[in-house]
Each structure stands twice: as C-alpha cells, then as structure tokens.
PDB file of C-alpha atoms in Angstrom:
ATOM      1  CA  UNK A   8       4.181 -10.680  44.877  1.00  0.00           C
ATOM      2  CA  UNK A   9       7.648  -9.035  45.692  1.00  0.00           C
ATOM      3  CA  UNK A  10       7.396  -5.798  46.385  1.00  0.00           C
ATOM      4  CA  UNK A  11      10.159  -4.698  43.138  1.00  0.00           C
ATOM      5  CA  UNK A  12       7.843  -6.443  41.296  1.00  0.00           C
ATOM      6  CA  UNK A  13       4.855  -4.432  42.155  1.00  0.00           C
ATOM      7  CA  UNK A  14       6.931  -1.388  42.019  1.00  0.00           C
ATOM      8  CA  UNK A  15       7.865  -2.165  37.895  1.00  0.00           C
ATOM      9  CA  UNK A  16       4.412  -3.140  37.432  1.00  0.00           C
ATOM     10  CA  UNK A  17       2.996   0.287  39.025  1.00  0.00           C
ATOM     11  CA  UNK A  18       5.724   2.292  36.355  1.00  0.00           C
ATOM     12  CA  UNK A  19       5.039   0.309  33.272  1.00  0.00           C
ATOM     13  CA  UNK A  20       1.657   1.164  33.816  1.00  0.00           C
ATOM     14  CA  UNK A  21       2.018   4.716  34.080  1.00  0.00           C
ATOM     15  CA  UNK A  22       4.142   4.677  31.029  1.00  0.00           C
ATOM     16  CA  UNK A  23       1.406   3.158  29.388  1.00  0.00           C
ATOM     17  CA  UNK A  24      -0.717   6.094  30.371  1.00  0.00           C
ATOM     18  CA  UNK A  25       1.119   8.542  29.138  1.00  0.00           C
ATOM     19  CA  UNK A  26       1.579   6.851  26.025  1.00  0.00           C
ATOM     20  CA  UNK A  27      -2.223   6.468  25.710  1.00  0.00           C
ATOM     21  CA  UNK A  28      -2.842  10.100  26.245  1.00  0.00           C
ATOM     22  CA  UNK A  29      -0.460  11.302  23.717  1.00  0.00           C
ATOM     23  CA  UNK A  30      -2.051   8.886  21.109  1.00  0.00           C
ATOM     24  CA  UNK A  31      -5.352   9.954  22.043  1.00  0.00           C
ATOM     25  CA  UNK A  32      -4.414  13.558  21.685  1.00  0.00           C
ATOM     26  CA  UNK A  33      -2.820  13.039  18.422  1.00  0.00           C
ATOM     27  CA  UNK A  34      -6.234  11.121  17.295  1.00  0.00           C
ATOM     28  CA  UNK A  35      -7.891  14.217  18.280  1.00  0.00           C
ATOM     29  CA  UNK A  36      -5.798  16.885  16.930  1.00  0.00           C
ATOM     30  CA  UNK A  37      -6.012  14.620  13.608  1.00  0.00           C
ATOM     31  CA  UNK A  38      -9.491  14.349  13.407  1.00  0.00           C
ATOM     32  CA  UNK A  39      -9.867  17.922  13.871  1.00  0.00           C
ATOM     33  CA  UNK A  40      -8.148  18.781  11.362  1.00  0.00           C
ATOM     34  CA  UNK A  41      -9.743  16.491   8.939  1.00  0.00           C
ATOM     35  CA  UNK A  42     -12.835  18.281   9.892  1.00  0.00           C
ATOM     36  CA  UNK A  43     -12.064  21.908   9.287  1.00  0.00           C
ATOM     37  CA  UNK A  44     -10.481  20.737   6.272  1.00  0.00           C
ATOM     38  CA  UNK A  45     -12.843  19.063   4.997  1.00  0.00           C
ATOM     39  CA  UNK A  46     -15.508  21.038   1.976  1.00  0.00           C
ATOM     40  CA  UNK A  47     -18.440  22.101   3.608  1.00  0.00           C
ATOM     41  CA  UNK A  48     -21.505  21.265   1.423  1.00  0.00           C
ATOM     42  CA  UNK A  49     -23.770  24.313   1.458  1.00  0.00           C
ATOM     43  CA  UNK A  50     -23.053  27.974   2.709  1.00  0.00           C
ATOM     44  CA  UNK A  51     -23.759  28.451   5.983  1.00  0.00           C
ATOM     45  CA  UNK A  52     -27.097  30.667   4.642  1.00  0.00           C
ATOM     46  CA  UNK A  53     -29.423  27.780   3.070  1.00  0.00           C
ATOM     47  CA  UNK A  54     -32.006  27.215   4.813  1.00  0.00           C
ATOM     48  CA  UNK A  55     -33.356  24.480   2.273  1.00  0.00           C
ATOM     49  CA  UNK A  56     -32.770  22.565  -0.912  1.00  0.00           C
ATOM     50  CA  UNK A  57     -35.353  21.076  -2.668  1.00  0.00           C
ATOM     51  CA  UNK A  58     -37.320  20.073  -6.450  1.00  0.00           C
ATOM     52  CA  UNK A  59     -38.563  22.732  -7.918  1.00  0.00           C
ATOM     53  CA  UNK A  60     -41.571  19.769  -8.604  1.00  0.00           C
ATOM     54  CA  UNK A  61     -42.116  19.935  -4.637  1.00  0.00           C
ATOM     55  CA  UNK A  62     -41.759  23.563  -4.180  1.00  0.00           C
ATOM     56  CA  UNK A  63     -44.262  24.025  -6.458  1.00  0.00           C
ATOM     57  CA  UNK A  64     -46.584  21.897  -4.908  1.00  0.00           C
ATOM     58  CA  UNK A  65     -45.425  23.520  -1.236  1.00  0.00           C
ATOM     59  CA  UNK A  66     -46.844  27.022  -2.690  1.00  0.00           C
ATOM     60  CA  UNK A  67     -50.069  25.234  -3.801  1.00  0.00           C
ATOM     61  CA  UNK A  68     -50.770  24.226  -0.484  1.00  0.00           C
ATOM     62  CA  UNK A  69     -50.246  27.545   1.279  1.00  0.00           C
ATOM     63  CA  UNK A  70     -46.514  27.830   2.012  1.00  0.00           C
ATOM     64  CA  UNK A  71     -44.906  31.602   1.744  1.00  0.00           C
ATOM     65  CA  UNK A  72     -41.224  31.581   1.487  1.00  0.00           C
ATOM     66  CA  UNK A  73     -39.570  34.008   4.624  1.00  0.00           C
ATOM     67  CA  UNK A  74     -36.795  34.475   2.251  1.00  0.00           C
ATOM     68  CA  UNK A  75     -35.792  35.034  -1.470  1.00  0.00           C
ATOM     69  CA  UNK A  76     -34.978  31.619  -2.986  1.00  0.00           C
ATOM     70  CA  UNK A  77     -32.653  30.926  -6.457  1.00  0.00           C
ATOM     71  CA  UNK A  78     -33.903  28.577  -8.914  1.00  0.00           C
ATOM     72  CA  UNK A  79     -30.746  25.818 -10.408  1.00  0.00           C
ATOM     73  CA  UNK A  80     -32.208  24.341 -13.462  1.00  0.00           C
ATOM     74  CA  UNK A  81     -30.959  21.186 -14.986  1.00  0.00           C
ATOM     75  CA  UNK A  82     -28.368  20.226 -12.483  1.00  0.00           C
ATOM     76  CA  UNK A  83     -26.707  17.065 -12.007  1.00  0.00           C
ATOM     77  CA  UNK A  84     -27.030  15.248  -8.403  1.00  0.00           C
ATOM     78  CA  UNK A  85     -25.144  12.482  -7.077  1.00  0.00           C
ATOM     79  CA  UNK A  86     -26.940   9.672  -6.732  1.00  0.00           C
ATOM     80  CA  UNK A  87     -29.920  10.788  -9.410  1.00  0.00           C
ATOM     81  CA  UNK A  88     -29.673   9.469 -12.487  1.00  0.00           C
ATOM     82  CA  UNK A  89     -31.157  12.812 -14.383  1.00  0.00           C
ATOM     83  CA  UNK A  90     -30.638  16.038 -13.725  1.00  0.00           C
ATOM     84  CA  UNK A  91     -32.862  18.027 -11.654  1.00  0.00           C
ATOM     85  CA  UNK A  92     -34.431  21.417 -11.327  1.00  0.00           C
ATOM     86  CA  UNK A  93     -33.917  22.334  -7.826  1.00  0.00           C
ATOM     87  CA  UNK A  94     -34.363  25.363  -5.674  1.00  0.00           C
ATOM     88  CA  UNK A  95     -32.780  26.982  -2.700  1.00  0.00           C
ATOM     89  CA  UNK A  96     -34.030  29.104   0.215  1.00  0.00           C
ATOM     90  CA  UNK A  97     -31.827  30.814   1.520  1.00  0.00           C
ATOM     91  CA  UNK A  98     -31.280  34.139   4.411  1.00  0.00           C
ATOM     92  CA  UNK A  99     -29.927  36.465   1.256  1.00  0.00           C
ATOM     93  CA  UNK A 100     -29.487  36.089  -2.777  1.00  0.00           C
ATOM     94  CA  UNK A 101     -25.534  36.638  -1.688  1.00  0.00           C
ATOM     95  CA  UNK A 102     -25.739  33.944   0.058  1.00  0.00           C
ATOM     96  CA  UNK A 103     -27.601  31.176  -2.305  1.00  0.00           C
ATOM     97  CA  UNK A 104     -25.598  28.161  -3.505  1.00  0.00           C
ATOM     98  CA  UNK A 105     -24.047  28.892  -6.859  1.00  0.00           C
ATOM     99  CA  UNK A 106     -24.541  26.204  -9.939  1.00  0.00           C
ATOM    100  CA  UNK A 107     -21.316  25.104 -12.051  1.00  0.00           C
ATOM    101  CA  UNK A 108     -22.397  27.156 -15.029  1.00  0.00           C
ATOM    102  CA  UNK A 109     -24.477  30.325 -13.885  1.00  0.00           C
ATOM    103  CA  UNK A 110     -26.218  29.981 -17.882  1.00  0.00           C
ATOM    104  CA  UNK A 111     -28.797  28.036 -15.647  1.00  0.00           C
ATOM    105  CA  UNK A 112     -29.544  30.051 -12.554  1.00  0.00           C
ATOM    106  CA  UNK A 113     -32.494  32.162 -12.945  1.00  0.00           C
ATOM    107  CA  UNK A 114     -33.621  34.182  -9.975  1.00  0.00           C
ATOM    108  CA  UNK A 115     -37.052  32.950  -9.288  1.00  0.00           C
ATOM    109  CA  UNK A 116     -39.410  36.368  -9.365  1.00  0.00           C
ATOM    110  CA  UNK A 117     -37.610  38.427 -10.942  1.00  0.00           C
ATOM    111  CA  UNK A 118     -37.396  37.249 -14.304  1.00  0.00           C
TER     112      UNK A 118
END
C-alpha cells in the first residue's frame, strides 16, 4: 500500500478516536445525570422495610430491634394487589419513610 494511503488511513483513524471519546464522554456525563436525577426510593436512614405480619413473627422468634421503627398501616404497594401494613426500621424517627396521608402512621410503642 502507498505510503499517502497509509498516511490518510492513520488520520481517519485518529479522527475516529476522538470522535469516540467525545461520544463516550457525553454517554457518561448523560447517564450521570440521569442518575442523580433520578428519585431515590427510601431515605438514606432505613435500614429495613417489611409486613408488619413478618415483623411480628421476627419478635416471636427472638429478634430486638437496634432502632425505633414506624408502623404505615394500610398502604398501597406496587405490584400488591391489597394494601399492606408495613413497618420500617430505621437509624432515627426523623429519618423514617413518611406515608401519603400521615392519618395512618402510628409510631409503634408509643401509642
């Protein structure tokens, strides 16, 4: 191959490069913000969601909560077809998930 040849081949190529980087940085300044856009699901301060059914049952067998937990009755879940009594542990009451109408949340132990 001619040596101009192999010279226009060399530059294309580094073109391409460049063009490949700036699309992949694009991509990835895109995607991050996407991310920090994006709703988070639960405060950073849950430590667990579950049935109040199976918390129950977790405090019949021996379990003894490290942190103050917030009862959500009657709420509805995606996915579920009824609504649910759930409960969250969580570091601090500040911190617990809030329902969407606070008529439900009761503060389990101190009624």
């Amino acid at each position: 191959m001619a040596p101009r040849i192999r010279e226009a081949i060399r530059a294309q190529e580094e073109e391409n490069e460049v063009l490949i980087s700036w699309v992949q940085a694009g991509l990835v300044a895109l995607l991050s913000a996407l991310y920090f856009a994006s709703p988070k699901g639960f405060h950073a301060g849950v430590r667990a969601l579950t049935t109040k059914e199976t918390y129950g049952a977790a405090l019949q067998q021996g379990y003894v909560p490290a942190a103050p937990r917030c009862e959500l009755r009657a709420e509805s879940v995606d996915g579920v077809a009824e609504v649910i009594d759930l409960v969250v542990l969580s570091e601090s009451m500040a911190d617990a998930v809030q329902p969407a109408s606070a008529a439900g949340v009761r503060t389990a132990g101190m009624s």
